[in-house]
mmCIF file of C-alpha atoms in Angstrom:
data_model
loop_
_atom_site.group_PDB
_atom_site.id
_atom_site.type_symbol
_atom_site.label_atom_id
_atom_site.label_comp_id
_atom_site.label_asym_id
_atom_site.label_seq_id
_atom_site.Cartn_x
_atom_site.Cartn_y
_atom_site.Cartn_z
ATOM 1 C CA UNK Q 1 155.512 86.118 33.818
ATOM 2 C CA UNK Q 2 152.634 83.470 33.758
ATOM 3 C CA UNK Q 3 153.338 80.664 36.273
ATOM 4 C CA UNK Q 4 153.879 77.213 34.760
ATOM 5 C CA UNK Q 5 151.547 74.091 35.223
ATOM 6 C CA UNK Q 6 154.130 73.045 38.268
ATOM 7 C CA UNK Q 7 153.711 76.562 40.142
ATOM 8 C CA UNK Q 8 150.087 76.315 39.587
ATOM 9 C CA UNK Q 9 149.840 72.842 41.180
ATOM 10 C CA UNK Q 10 152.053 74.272 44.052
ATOM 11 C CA UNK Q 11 149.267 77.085 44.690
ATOM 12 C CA UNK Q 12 145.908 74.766 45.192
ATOM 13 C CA UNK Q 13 147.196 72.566 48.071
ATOM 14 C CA UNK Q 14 148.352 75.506 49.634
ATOM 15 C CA UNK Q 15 145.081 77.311 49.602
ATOM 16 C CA UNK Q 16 143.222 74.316 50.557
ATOM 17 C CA UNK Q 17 145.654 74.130 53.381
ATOM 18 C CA UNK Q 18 144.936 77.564 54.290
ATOM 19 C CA UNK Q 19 140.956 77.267 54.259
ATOM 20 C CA UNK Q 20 141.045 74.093 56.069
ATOM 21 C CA UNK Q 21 143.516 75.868 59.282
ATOM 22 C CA UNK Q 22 141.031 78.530 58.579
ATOM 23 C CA UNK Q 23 137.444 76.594 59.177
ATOM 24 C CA UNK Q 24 139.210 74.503 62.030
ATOM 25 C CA UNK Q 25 140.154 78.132 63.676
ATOM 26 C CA UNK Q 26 136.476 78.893 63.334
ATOM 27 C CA UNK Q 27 135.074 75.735 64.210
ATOM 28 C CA UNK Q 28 137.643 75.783 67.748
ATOM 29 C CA UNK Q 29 136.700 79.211 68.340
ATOM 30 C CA UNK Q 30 132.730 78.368 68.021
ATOM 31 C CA UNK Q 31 132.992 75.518 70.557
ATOM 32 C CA UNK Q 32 135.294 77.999 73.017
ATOM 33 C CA UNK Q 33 132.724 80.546 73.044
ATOM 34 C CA UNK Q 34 129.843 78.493 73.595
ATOM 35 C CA UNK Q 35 131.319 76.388 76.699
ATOM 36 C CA UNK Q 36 132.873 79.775 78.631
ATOM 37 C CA UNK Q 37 130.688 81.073 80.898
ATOM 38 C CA UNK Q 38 131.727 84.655 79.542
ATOM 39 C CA UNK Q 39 131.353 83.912 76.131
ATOM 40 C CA UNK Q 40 128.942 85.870 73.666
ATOM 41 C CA UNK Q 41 125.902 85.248 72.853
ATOM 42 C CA UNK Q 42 125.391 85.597 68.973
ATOM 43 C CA UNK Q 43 121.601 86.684 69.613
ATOM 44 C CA UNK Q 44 121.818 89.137 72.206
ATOM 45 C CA UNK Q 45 121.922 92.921 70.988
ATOM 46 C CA UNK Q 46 125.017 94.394 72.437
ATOM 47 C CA UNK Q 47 124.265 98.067 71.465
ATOM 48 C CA UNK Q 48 120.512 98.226 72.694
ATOM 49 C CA UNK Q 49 118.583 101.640 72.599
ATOM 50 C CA UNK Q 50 118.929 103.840 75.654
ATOM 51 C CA UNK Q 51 116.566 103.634 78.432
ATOM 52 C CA UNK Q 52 113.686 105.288 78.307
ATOM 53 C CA UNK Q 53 114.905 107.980 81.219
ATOM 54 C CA UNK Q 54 117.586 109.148 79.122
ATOM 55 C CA UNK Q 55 115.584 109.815 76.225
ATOM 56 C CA UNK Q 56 113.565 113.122 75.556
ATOM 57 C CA UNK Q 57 109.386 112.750 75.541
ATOM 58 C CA UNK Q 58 108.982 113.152 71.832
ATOM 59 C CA UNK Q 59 110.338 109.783 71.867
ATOM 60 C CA UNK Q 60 108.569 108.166 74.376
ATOM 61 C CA UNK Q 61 106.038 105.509 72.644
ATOM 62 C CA UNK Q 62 102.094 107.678 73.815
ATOM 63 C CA UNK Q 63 100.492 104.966 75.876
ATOM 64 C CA UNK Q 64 98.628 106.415 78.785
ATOM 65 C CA UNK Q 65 99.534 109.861 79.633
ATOM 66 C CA UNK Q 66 101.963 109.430 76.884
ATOM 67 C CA UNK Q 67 103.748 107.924 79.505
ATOM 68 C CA UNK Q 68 105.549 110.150 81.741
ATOM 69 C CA UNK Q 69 108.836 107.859 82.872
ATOM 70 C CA UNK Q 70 110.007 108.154 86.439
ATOM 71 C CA UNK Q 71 112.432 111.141 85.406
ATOM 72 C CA UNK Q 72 109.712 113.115 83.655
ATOM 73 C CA UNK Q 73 107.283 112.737 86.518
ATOM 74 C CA UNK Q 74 110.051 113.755 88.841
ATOM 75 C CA UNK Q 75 110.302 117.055 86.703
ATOM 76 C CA UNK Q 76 106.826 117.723 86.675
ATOM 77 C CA UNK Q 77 106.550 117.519 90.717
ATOM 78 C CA UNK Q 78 109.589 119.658 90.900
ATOM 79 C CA UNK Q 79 108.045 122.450 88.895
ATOM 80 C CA UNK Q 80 104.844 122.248 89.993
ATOM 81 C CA UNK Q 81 106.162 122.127 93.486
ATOM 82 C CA UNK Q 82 107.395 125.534 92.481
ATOM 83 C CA UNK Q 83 104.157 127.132 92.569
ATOM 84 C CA UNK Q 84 102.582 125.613 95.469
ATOM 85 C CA UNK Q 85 101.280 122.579 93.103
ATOM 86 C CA UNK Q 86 100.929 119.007 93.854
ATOM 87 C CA UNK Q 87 101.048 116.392 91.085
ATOM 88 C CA UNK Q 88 98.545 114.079 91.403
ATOM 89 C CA UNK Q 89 97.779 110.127 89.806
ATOM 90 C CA UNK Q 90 95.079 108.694 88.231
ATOM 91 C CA UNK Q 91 94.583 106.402 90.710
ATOM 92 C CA UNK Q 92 94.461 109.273 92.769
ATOM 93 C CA UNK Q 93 91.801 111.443 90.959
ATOM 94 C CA UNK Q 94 89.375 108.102 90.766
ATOM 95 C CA UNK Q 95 89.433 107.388 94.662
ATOM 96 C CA UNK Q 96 88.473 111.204 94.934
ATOM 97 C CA UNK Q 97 85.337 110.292 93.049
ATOM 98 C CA UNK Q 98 84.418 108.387 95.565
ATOM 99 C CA UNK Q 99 84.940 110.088 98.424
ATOM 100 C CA UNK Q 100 82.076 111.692 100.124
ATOM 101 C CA UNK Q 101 83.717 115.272 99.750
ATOM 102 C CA UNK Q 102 83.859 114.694 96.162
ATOM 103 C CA UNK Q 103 79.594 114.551 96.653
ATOM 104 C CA UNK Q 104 79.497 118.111 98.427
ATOM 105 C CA UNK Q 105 81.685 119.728 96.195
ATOM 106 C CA UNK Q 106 84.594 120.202 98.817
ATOM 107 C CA UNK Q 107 86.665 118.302 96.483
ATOM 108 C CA UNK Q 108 86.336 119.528 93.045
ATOM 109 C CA UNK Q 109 87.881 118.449 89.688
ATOM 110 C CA UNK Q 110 88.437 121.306 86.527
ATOM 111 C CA UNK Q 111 88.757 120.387 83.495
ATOM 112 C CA UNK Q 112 90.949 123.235 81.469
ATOM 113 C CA UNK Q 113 89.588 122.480 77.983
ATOM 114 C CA UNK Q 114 87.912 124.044 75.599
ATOM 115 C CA UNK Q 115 84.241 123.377 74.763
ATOM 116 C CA UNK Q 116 84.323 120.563 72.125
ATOM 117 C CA UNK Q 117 86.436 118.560 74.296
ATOM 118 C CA UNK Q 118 85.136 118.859 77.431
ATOM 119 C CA UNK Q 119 81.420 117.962 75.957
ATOM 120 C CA UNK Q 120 83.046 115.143 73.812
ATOM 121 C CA UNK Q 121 84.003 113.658 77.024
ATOM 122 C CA UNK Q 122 85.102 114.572 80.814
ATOM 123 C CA UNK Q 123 85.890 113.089 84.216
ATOM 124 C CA UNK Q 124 82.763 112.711 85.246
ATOM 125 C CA UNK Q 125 81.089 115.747 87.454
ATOM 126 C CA UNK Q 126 84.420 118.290 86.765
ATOM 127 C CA UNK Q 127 83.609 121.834 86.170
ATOM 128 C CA UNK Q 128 85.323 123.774 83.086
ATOM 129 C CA UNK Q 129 87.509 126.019 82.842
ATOM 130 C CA UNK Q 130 89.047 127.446 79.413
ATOM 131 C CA UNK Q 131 92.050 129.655 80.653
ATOM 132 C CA UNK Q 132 92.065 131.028 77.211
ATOM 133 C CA UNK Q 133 88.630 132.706 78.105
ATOM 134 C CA UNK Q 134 88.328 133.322 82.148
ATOM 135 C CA UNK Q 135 85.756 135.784 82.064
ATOM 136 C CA UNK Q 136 83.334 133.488 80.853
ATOM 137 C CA UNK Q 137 84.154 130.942 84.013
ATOM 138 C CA UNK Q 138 85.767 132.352 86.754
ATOM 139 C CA UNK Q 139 82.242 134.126 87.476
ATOM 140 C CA UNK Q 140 80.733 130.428 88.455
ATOM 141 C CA UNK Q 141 83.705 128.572 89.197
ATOM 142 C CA UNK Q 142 85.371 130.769 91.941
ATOM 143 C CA UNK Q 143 82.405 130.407 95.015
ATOM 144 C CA UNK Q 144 83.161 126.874 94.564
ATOM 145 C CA UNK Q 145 86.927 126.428 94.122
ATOM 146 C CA UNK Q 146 86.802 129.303 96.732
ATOM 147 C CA UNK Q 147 84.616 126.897 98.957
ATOM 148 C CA UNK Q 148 86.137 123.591 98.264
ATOM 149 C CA UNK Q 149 89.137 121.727 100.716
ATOM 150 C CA UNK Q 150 90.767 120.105 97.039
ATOM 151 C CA UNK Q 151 91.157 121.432 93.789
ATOM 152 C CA UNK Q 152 92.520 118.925 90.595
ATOM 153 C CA UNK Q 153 93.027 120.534 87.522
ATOM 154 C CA UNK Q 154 93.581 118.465 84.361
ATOM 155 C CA UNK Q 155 93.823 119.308 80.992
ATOM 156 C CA UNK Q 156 94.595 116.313 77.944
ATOM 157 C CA UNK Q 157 97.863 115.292 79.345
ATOM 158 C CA UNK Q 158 101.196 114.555 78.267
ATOM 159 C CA UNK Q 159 103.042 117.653 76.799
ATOM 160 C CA UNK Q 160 99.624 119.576 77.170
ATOM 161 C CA UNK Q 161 100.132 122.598 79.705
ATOM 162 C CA UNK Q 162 96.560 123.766 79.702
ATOM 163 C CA UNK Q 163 96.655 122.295 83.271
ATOM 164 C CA UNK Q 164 99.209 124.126 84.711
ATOM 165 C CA UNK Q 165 97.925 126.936 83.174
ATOM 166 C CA UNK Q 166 94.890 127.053 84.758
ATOM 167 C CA UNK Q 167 96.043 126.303 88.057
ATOM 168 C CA UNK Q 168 98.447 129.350 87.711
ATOM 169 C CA UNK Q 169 94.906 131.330 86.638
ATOM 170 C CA UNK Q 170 93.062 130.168 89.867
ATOM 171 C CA UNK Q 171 96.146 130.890 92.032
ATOM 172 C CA UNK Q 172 96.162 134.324 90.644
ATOM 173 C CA UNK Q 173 92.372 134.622 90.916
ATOM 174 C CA UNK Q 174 92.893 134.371 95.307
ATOM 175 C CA UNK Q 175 92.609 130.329 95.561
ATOM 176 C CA UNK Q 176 95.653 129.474 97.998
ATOM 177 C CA UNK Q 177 98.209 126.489 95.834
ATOM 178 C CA UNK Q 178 97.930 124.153 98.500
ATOM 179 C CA UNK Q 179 94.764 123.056 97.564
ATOM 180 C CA UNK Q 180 95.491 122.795 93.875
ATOM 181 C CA UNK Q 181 96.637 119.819 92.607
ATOM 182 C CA UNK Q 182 97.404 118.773 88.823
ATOM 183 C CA UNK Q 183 96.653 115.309 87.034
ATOM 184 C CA UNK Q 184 99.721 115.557 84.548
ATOM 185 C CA UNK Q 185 98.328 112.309 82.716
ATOM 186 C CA UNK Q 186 94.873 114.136 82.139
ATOM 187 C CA UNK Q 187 91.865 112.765 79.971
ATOM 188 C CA UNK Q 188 94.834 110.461 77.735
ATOM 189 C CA UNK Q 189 95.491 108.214 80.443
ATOM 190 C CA UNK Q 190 92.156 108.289 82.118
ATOM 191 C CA UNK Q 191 90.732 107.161 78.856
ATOM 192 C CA UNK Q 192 93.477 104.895 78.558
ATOM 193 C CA UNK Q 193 92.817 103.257 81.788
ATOM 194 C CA UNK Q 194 89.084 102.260 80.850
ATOM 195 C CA UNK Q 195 87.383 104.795 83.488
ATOM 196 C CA UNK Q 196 83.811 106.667 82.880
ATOM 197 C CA UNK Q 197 83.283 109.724 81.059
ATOM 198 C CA UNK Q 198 80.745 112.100 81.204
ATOM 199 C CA UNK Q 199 79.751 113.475 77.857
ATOM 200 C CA UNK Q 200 77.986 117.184 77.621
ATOM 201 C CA UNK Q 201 77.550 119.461 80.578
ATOM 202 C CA UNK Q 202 78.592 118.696 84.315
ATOM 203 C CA UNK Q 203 76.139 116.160 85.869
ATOM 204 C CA UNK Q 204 74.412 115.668 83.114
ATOM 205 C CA UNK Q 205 74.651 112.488 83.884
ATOM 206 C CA UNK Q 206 75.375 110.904 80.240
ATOM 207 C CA UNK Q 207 78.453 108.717 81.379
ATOM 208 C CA UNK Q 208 80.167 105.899 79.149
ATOM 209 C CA UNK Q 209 83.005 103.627 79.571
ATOM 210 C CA UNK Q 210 85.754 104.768 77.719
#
């Protein structure tokens, strides 16, 4: 049955009624929130991503090695450790270029890349060595990874194994793991960081910022 003019006029003051309890409940609650020390802040993101160590390295943003989080670098020493390995920093390999050792070949870097890489740019005086093709360097690289006190292999870095790889290939080849040590972040973060590469051969002395 349609409601009469007098039901109709009953209605309206009661909704108005009802909005205005509703805006004041609103209004109240508004100023509550914002004087409690525990109230919520309407900006902050309550449901934020996880943290980086809980998520896997295809989503870590690349910047550097791709970056390796704390967890990932933990992993990497834990595995290399397996095999005799040390992981080594970028920091690291660059005070090694430095050192007077570094100048007598007693502390050698190997780059485990193939040849357009490794001419396009390496850490400056490191020897190659493509494990996909050892007969063609194991012949001049053993006497001095034989010879030298410090072995670091790198390869590109992040989820590139060529490294590891190759330091499994010289272990097998007679050079003892304790003196091999791997730069997980390889030519990605050293590029990253702004050091010198060598471009072509080893010493051919064609270096450039990178």
């Amino acid at each position: 049955m349609p409601l009469s003019l007098s039901g109709q006029n009953r209605i309206c003051p009661a909704l108005i009624e009802g909005a205005r309890v509703f805006i004041t409940g609103v209004a109240f609650g508004l100023l509550a929130n914002a004087i409690s020390p525990r109230g919520l802040s309407l900006k902050r993101n309550y449901f934020p991503p996880a943290p980086l160590s809980q998520r896997t390295l295809t989503q870590v943003t690349p910047i550097g090695p791709q970056i390796l989080n704390t967890n990932e670098t933990s992993e990497l020493a834990r595995r290399f450790a397996q095999n005799g390995f040390k992981l080594v920093s970028g920091s690291e390999v660059a005070a090694l270029l430095t050192d007077p050792l570094f100048q007598s070949d007693m502390i050698i870097l190997i780059d485990a890349r193939d040849d357009r890489h490794y001419s396009e740019g390496h850490i400056p005086g490191a020897f190659q060595f493509d494990r996909y093709y050892p007969e063609k360097y194991l012949p001049q690289l053993l006497p001095s990874a034989l010879a030298a006190e410090q072995i670091v292999v790198y390869c590109n870095g992040g989820t590139c194994e060529d490294s590891e790889f190759a330091a499994l290939a010289l272990k097998e080849a007679g050079i003892p793991a304790q003196k091999i040590s791997i730069y997980a972040g390889g030519m990605t973060d050293w590029r990253a960081s702004h050091r010198s590469i060598e471009l072509n051969g080893r010493k051919s002395g064609a270096l450039r910022q990178s």
